[in-house]
């Protein structure tokens, strides 16, 4: 999903002669609102089917506009396994101008390459009900979701030097941050989300679990402390003895219903997501 500076939610709030680039706060808030709307369609209204897991990352282009990359895996009963199944919902053709002028214009305007690109490249959109997503200027990308931030290597030189050049020390690495990204972080909007959460479950022999402590702490107190004797695995056994619901779960299934609190070293019941 990419941000469109010509969205009416942005342009309607601009003052006379003002451009979207002058209002990074407005760009960030409108994109965040439309992102939440898209998530509602995908994960609650299930327009593509029941979702088993997903991950998305928010990135910002050098021109400042935010965009999101989604990776979505459907539940097994909803997955597409044969080419014929894909043909039923995916089209690589420009919509017929006579039967759907609005969708045709949207494809030509938002999904076709300009003079610097290849006009013959196909655009992909969804048949049936999902084409309304196209009208919201949504793009689906299935690559480089974790490609990272834009970076630049630069070198500041006060005067030419003829001695030996140290390329490692000469160049500095910097990260590109535009105003809309700064506003995104000031507002506290999340930059990535994964469902379900991924836990690294610790396995160890008895009394052989790793312990983390500060350099100024007394080792004798750490060795005798009950708190430091706790681990994910030992508290799993305790949970099995005290919680009937957990008693029927394997260790690998515990994160589906419980959350690990590292500070107190305890498994607590996971709150159910509101529908």
mmCIF file of C-alpha atoms in Angstrom:
data_model
loop_
_atom_site.group_PDB
_atom_site.id
_atom_site.type_symbol
_atom_site.label_atom_id
_atom_site.label_comp_id
_atom_site.label_asym_id
_atom_site.label_seq_id
_atom_site.Cartn_x
_atom_site.Cartn_y
_atom_site.Cartn_z
ATOM 1 C CA UNK A 1 0.000 0.000 0.000
ATOM 2 C CA UNK A 2 1.423 3.364 -1.003
ATOM 3 C CA UNK A 3 0.509 6.869 0.111
ATOM 4 C CA UNK A 4 -1.088 9.144 -2.460
ATOM 5 C CA UNK A 5 -0.510 12.882 -1.795
ATOM 6 C CA UNK A 6 -3.626 13.594 -3.886
ATOM 7 C CA UNK A 7 -5.969 11.743 -1.514
ATOM 8 C CA UNK A 8 -8.901 14.041 -0.822
ATOM 9 C CA UNK A 9 -8.394 13.532 2.926
ATOM 10 C CA UNK A 10 -5.062 15.342 2.467
ATOM 11 C CA UNK A 11 -5.905 17.916 -0.197
ATOM 12 C CA UNK A 12 -9.123 19.021 1.560
ATOM 13 C CA UNK A 13 -7.111 20.071 4.618
ATOM 14 C CA UNK A 14 -4.456 22.065 2.780
ATOM 15 C CA UNK A 15 -4.488 25.843 2.808
ATOM 16 C CA UNK A 16 -4.463 27.844 -0.416
ATOM 17 C CA UNK A 17 -1.226 27.306 -2.393
ATOM 18 C CA UNK A 18 -0.118 24.702 0.173
ATOM 19 C CA UNK A 19 1.233 21.320 -0.927
ATOM 20 C CA UNK A 20 1.194 17.924 0.794
ATOM 21 C CA UNK A 21 4.937 18.107 1.386
ATOM 22 C CA UNK A 22 4.322 21.082 3.677
ATOM 23 C CA UNK A 23 2.145 18.969 5.995
ATOM 24 C CA UNK A 24 4.068 15.835 7.031
ATOM 25 C CA UNK A 25 1.793 15.537 10.069
ATOM 26 C CA UNK A 26 -1.272 15.330 7.816
ATOM 27 C CA UNK A 27 0.392 12.793 5.494
ATOM 28 C CA UNK A 28 1.332 10.547 8.417
ATOM 29 C CA UNK A 29 -2.106 10.632 10.051
ATOM 30 C CA UNK A 30 -4.085 10.061 6.853
ATOM 31 C CA UNK A 31 -1.878 7.150 5.790
ATOM 32 C CA UNK A 32 -2.169 5.632 9.261
ATOM 33 C CA UNK A 33 -5.973 5.885 9.114
ATOM 34 C CA UNK A 34 -6.110 4.251 5.677
ATOM 35 C CA UNK A 35 -3.686 1.546 6.836
ATOM 36 C CA UNK A 36 -6.018 0.672 9.713
ATOM 37 C CA UNK A 37 -8.930 0.588 7.267
ATOM 38 C CA UNK A 38 -7.022 -1.830 5.029
ATOM 39 C CA UNK A 39 -6.137 -4.063 7.992
ATOM 40 C CA UNK A 40 -9.813 -4.164 8.945
ATOM 41 C CA UNK A 41 -10.725 -5.357 5.438
ATOM 42 C CA UNK A 42 -7.963 -7.967 5.361
ATOM 43 C CA UNK A 43 -8.069 -9.435 8.852
ATOM 44 C CA UNK A 44 -11.598 -8.824 10.133
ATOM 45 C CA UNK A 45 -13.779 -8.699 7.027
ATOM 46 C CA UNK A 46 -11.505 -11.348 5.448
ATOM 47 C CA UNK A 47 -11.984 -10.164 1.866
ATOM 48 C CA UNK A 48 -9.300 -12.624 0.669
ATOM 49 C CA UNK A 49 -10.286 -15.424 3.062
ATOM 50 C CA UNK A 50 -9.324 -16.406 6.590
ATOM 51 C CA UNK A 51 -5.796 -15.263 7.455
ATOM 52 C CA UNK A 52 -3.512 -17.607 9.372
ATOM 53 C CA UNK A 53 -0.562 -15.261 9.769
ATOM 54 C CA UNK A 54 0.669 -11.929 8.499
ATOM 55 C CA UNK A 55 3.491 -9.438 8.802
ATOM 56 C CA UNK A 56 3.811 -5.911 7.503
ATOM 57 C CA UNK A 57 6.472 -3.202 7.638
ATOM 58 C CA UNK A 58 6.112 0.570 7.252
ATOM 59 C CA UNK A 59 8.778 2.282 5.169
ATOM 60 C CA UNK A 60 9.274 5.831 3.949
ATOM 61 C CA UNK A 61 10.516 6.792 0.526
ATOM 62 C CA UNK A 62 13.137 9.486 -0.040
ATOM 63 C CA UNK A 63 10.430 11.851 -1.203
ATOM 64 C CA UNK A 64 8.879 11.357 2.245
ATOM 65 C CA UNK A 65 5.729 9.378 1.479
ATOM 66 C CA UNK A 66 5.067 6.281 3.633
ATOM 67 C CA UNK A 67 4.239 2.861 2.229
ATOM 68 C CA UNK A 68 3.596 -0.601 3.654
ATOM 69 C CA UNK A 69 4.666 -4.081 2.559
ATOM 70 C CA UNK A 70 2.323 -6.917 3.559
ATOM 71 C CA UNK A 71 3.011 -10.652 3.603
ATOM 72 C CA UNK A 72 -0.169 -12.658 4.213
ATOM 73 C CA UNK A 73 -0.628 -16.426 4.530
ATOM 74 C CA UNK A 74 -4.173 -17.740 4.357
ATOM 75 C CA UNK A 75 -5.473 -20.707 6.295
ATOM 76 C CA UNK A 76 -5.112 -24.027 4.474
ATOM 77 C CA UNK A 77 -8.761 -24.192 3.371
ATOM 78 C CA UNK A 78 -8.456 -20.797 1.685
ATOM 79 C CA UNK A 79 -5.104 -21.152 -0.053
ATOM 80 C CA UNK A 80 -4.699 -21.304 -3.818
ATOM 81 C CA UNK A 81 -2.880 -24.405 -5.047
ATOM 82 C CA UNK A 82 -3.612 -24.685 -8.780
ATOM 83 C CA UNK A 83 -3.083 -22.245 -11.686
ATOM 84 C CA UNK A 84 -6.803 -22.419 -12.422
ATOM 85 C CA UNK A 85 -7.544 -21.111 -8.912
ATOM 86 C CA UNK A 86 -5.316 -18.102 -9.452
ATOM 87 C CA UNK A 87 -6.962 -17.395 -12.802
ATOM 88 C CA UNK A 88 -10.331 -17.135 -11.041
ATOM 89 C CA UNK A 89 -9.270 -14.187 -8.871
ATOM 90 C CA UNK A 90 -6.210 -12.612 -10.558
ATOM 91 C CA UNK A 91 -6.173 -10.784 -13.868
ATOM 92 C CA UNK A 92 -3.235 -9.396 -15.864
ATOM 93 C CA UNK A 93 -5.448 -7.512 -18.274
ATOM 94 C CA UNK A 94 -6.533 -3.907 -18.430
ATOM 95 C CA UNK A 95 -10.250 -3.749 -17.481
ATOM 96 C CA UNK A 96 -12.711 -3.331 -20.308
ATOM 97 C CA UNK A 97 -13.443 0.351 -20.806
ATOM 98 C CA UNK A 98 -17.001 -0.325 -21.932
ATOM 99 C CA UNK A 99 -18.031 -2.483 -18.946
ATOM 100 C CA UNK A 100 -16.073 -0.791 -16.148
ATOM 101 C CA UNK A 101 -14.823 2.658 -17.096
ATOM 102 C CA UNK A 102 -13.998 3.625 -13.473
ATOM 103 C CA UNK A 103 -11.760 0.597 -12.884
ATOM 104 C CA UNK A 104 -10.186 0.979 -16.335
ATOM 105 C CA UNK A 105 -9.221 4.574 -15.597
ATOM 106 C CA UNK A 106 -7.828 3.614 -12.193
ATOM 107 C CA UNK A 107 -5.529 0.987 -13.737
ATOM 108 C CA UNK A 108 -4.306 3.301 -16.473
ATOM 109 C CA UNK A 109 -3.710 6.158 -14.043
ATOM 110 C CA UNK A 110 -2.203 4.345 -11.049
ATOM 111 C CA UNK A 111 -0.751 1.052 -12.301
ATOM 112 C CA UNK A 112 0.633 1.713 -15.781
ATOM 113 C CA UNK A 113 4.228 2.899 -16.223
ATOM 114 C CA UNK A 114 4.907 6.363 -17.562
ATOM 115 C CA UNK A 115 7.248 7.455 -20.368
ATOM 116 C CA UNK A 116 10.304 6.256 -18.407
ATOM 117 C CA UNK A 117 8.896 2.754 -18.002
ATOM 118 C CA UNK A 118 7.565 -0.089 -20.110
ATOM 119 C CA UNK A 119 4.025 0.597 -21.263
ATOM 120 C CA UNK A 120 3.598 -3.051 -22.187
ATOM 121 C CA UNK A 121 4.100 -4.369 -18.661
ATOM 122 C CA UNK A 122 0.986 -6.007 -17.282
ATOM 123 C CA UNK A 123 -0.871 -4.727 -14.241
ATOM 124 C CA UNK A 124 -2.394 -7.145 -11.763
ATOM 125 C CA UNK A 125 -5.656 -6.520 -9.979
ATOM 126 C CA UNK A 126 -8.358 -8.629 -8.343
ATOM 127 C CA UNK A 127 -11.595 -9.680 -10.012
ATOM 128 C CA UNK A 128 -14.989 -9.575 -8.341
ATOM 129 C CA UNK A 129 -15.427 -7.546 -5.156
ATOM 130 C CA UNK A 130 -11.741 -6.828 -4.282
ATOM 131 C CA UNK A 131 -11.147 -4.307 -7.144
ATOM 132 C CA UNK A 132 -12.426 -1.598 -4.789
ATOM 133 C CA UNK A 133 -8.979 -1.861 -3.177
ATOM 134 C CA UNK A 134 -7.438 -0.667 -6.426
ATOM 135 C CA UNK A 135 -9.590 2.426 -6.296
ATOM 136 C CA UNK A 136 -7.919 3.215 -2.965
ATOM 137 C CA UNK A 137 -4.514 3.196 -4.693
ATOM 138 C CA UNK A 138 -3.402 0.009 -2.976
ATOM 139 C CA UNK A 139 -0.525 -2.031 -4.355
ATOM 140 C CA UNK A 140 0.360 -5.547 -3.289
ATOM 141 C CA UNK A 141 4.064 -6.291 -3.026
ATOM 142 C CA UNK A 142 5.555 -9.676 -2.172
ATOM 143 C CA UNK A 143 9.234 -8.866 -1.972
ATOM 144 C CA UNK A 144 11.902 -7.050 0.035
ATOM 145 C CA UNK A 145 9.641 -6.529 3.028
ATOM 146 C CA UNK A 146 12.660 -6.192 5.265
ATOM 147 C CA UNK A 147 14.941 -4.365 2.849
ATOM 148 C CA UNK A 148 15.577 -1.690 5.483
ATOM 149 C CA UNK A 149 15.888 2.072 5.389
ATOM 150 C CA UNK A 150 17.400 4.191 2.625
ATOM 151 C CA UNK A 151 21.025 4.880 3.430
ATOM 152 C CA UNK A 152 23.755 7.065 1.968
ATOM 153 C CA UNK A 153 27.556 7.014 2.090
ATOM 154 C CA UNK A 154 29.143 10.469 2.139
ATOM 155 C CA UNK A 155 32.512 12.100 2.596
ATOM 156 C CA UNK A 156 33.313 15.591 3.871
ATOM 157 C CA UNK A 157 36.652 17.019 2.748
ATOM 158 C CA UNK A 158 37.985 20.415 3.813
ATOM 159 C CA UNK A 159 40.844 20.415 1.307
ATOM 160 C CA UNK A 160 42.388 17.943 -1.167
ATOM 161 C CA UNK A 161 44.918 15.540 0.324
ATOM 162 C CA UNK A 162 47.592 13.614 -1.533
ATOM 163 C CA UNK A 163 48.444 11.109 1.184
ATOM 164 C CA UNK A 164 47.143 7.533 1.342
ATOM 165 C CA UNK A 165 43.352 7.253 1.314
ATOM 166 C CA UNK A 166 41.634 5.198 4.018
ATOM 167 C CA UNK A 167 38.272 4.422 2.405
ATOM 168 C CA UNK A 168 36.900 2.868 5.593
ATOM 169 C CA UNK A 169 37.484 6.009 7.657
ATOM 170 C CA UNK A 170 36.857 8.374 4.785
ATOM 171 C CA UNK A 171 33.205 7.569 4.179
ATOM 172 C CA UNK A 172 30.402 7.922 6.710
ATOM 173 C CA UNK A 173 27.145 5.984 6.623
ATOM 174 C CA UNK A 174 23.911 7.858 7.267
ATOM 175 C CA UNK A 175 20.241 6.992 7.260
ATOM 176 C CA UNK A 176 17.702 8.994 5.299
ATOM 177 C CA UNK A 177 14.804 10.290 7.432
ATOM 178 C CA UNK A 178 12.196 12.580 5.895
ATOM 179 C CA UNK A 179 9.692 14.748 7.744
ATOM 180 C CA UNK A 180 6.685 12.354 7.420
ATOM 181 C CA UNK A 181 8.726 9.534 8.994
ATOM 182 C CA UNK A 182 9.702 11.822 11.850
ATOM 183 C CA UNK A 183 6.031 12.676 12.409
ATOM 184 C CA UNK A 184 5.119 8.963 12.193
ATOM 185 C CA UNK A 185 7.487 8.219 15.063
ATOM 186 C CA UNK A 186 6.478 11.306 17.063
ATOM 187 C CA UNK A 187 2.870 10.120 16.942
ATOM 188 C CA UNK A 188 4.008 6.706 18.187
ATOM 189 C CA UNK A 189 2.599 4.757 15.218
ATOM 190 C CA UNK A 190 3.993 1.229 14.948
ATOM 191 C CA UNK A 191 6.510 0.543 12.182
ATOM 192 C CA UNK A 192 5.923 -3.211 11.914
ATOM 193 C CA UNK A 193 3.533 -5.854 13.146
ATOM 194 C CA UNK A 194 3.543 -9.643 13.117
ATOM 195 C CA UNK A 195 0.709 -12.050 13.904
ATOM 196 C CA UNK A 196 0.934 -14.397 15.627
ATOM 197 C CA UNK A 197 3.885 -13.336 17.776
ATOM 198 C CA UNK A 198 7.024 -15.456 17.415
ATOM 199 C CA UNK A 199 8.645 -16.721 20.602
ATOM 200 C CA UNK A 200 12.048 -18.317 20.992
ATOM 201 C CA UNK A 201 11.333 -21.035 23.551
ATOM 202 C CA UNK A 202 14.361 -21.845 25.694
ATOM 203 C CA UNK A 203 15.450 -25.438 26.233
ATOM 204 C CA UNK A 204 18.096 -26.449 28.770
ATOM 205 C CA UNK A 205 19.168 -29.140 31.194
ATOM 206 C CA UNK A 206 18.213 -28.795 34.834
ATOM 207 C CA UNK A 207 20.099 -25.896 36.495
ATOM 208 C CA UNK A 208 21.834 -25.088 33.208
ATOM 209 C CA UNK A 209 19.752 -22.179 31.939
ATOM 210 C CA UNK A 210 21.469 -18.895 30.995
ATOM 211 C CA UNK A 211 21.346 -16.028 33.501
ATOM 212 C CA UNK A 212 21.762 -12.337 32.688
ATOM 213 C CA UNK A 213 23.005 -9.923 35.344
ATOM 214 C CA UNK A 214 24.727 -6.557 35.710
ATOM 215 C CA UNK A 215 28.450 -6.335 36.227
ATOM 216 C CA UNK A 216 28.021 -4.689 39.643
ATOM 217 C CA UNK A 217 25.735 -7.402 41.067
ATOM 218 C CA UNK A 218 26.906 -9.840 43.731
ATOM 219 C CA UNK A 219 27.300 -13.322 42.172
ATOM 220 C CA UNK A 220 26.615 -15.073 45.473
ATOM 221 C CA UNK A 221 23.228 -13.361 45.702
ATOM 222 C CA UNK A 222 22.441 -14.284 42.101
ATOM 223 C CA UNK A 223 23.318 -17.952 42.721
ATOM 224 C CA UNK A 224 20.917 -18.159 45.671
ATOM 225 C CA UNK A 225 18.145 -15.960 44.249
ATOM 226 C CA UNK A 226 14.866 -17.732 43.439
ATOM 227 C CA UNK A 227 14.180 -15.182 40.722
ATOM 228 C CA UNK A 228 17.282 -16.138 38.734
ATOM 229 C CA UNK A 229 16.432 -19.825 39.008
ATOM 230 C CA UNK A 230 13.311 -19.282 36.907
ATOM 231 C CA UNK A 231 13.244 -19.759 33.147
ATOM 232 C CA UNK A 232 10.664 -20.193 30.392
ATOM 233 C CA UNK A 233 10.991 -23.951 30.671
ATOM 234 C CA UNK A 234 10.865 -24.238 34.465
ATOM 235 C CA UNK A 235 7.858 -21.913 34.648
ATOM 236 C CA UNK A 236 6.173 -24.011 31.953
ATOM 237 C CA UNK A 237 6.317 -26.996 34.301
ATOM 238 C CA UNK A 238 4.947 -24.865 37.130
ATOM 239 C CA UNK A 239 2.145 -23.647 34.862
ATOM 240 C CA UNK A 240 1.249 -27.251 34.036
ATOM 241 C CA UNK A 241 0.841 -28.066 37.718
ATOM 242 C CA UNK A 242 -1.258 -25.011 38.568
ATOM 243 C CA UNK A 243 -3.329 -24.300 35.451
ATOM 244 C CA UNK A 244 -5.686 -26.936 34.036
ATOM 245 C CA UNK A 245 -5.906 -25.148 30.680
ATOM 246 C CA UNK A 246 -2.137 -25.262 30.267
ATOM 247 C CA UNK A 247 -2.005 -28.889 31.349
ATOM 248 C CA UNK A 248 -3.348 -29.979 27.953
ATOM 249 C CA UNK A 249 -0.834 -27.918 25.939
ATOM 250 C CA UNK A 250 2.612 -28.832 24.686
ATOM 251 C CA UNK A 251 5.497 -26.449 25.355
ATOM 252 C CA UNK A 252 5.413 -25.188 21.752
ATOM 253 C CA UNK A 253 1.678 -24.432 22.085
ATOM 254 C CA UNK A 254 1.978 -22.284 25.218
ATOM 255 C CA UNK A 255 2.617 -18.947 23.372
ATOM 256 C CA UNK A 256 -0.736 -19.353 21.619
ATOM 257 C CA UNK A 257 -2.580 -18.856 24.930
ATOM 258 C CA UNK A 258 0.024 -17.343 27.269
ATOM 259 C CA UNK A 259 2.491 -14.442 27.217
ATOM 260 C CA UNK A 260 5.968 -14.616 28.754
ATOM 261 C CA UNK A 261 6.733 -11.747 31.138
ATOM 262 C CA UNK A 262 10.522 -11.456 31.240
ATOM 263 C CA UNK A 263 10.582 -8.999 34.133
ATOM 264 C CA UNK A 264 8.592 -11.189 36.513
ATOM 265 C CA UNK A 265 9.493 -14.441 34.729
ATOM 266 C CA UNK A 266 5.983 -15.799 34.571
ATOM 267 C CA UNK A 267 3.545 -17.052 31.937
ATOM 268 C CA UNK A 268 0.328 -15.009 31.996
ATOM 269 C CA UNK A 269 -2.905 -15.615 30.110
ATOM 270 C CA UNK A 270 -2.951 -13.974 26.692
ATOM 271 C CA UNK A 271 -5.748 -11.454 26.187
ATOM 272 C CA UNK A 272 -8.068 -12.345 23.341
ATOM 273 C CA UNK A 273 -8.079 -9.973 20.366
ATOM 274 C CA UNK A 274 -11.271 -7.969 20.117
ATOM 275 C CA UNK A 275 -13.272 -8.696 17.018
#
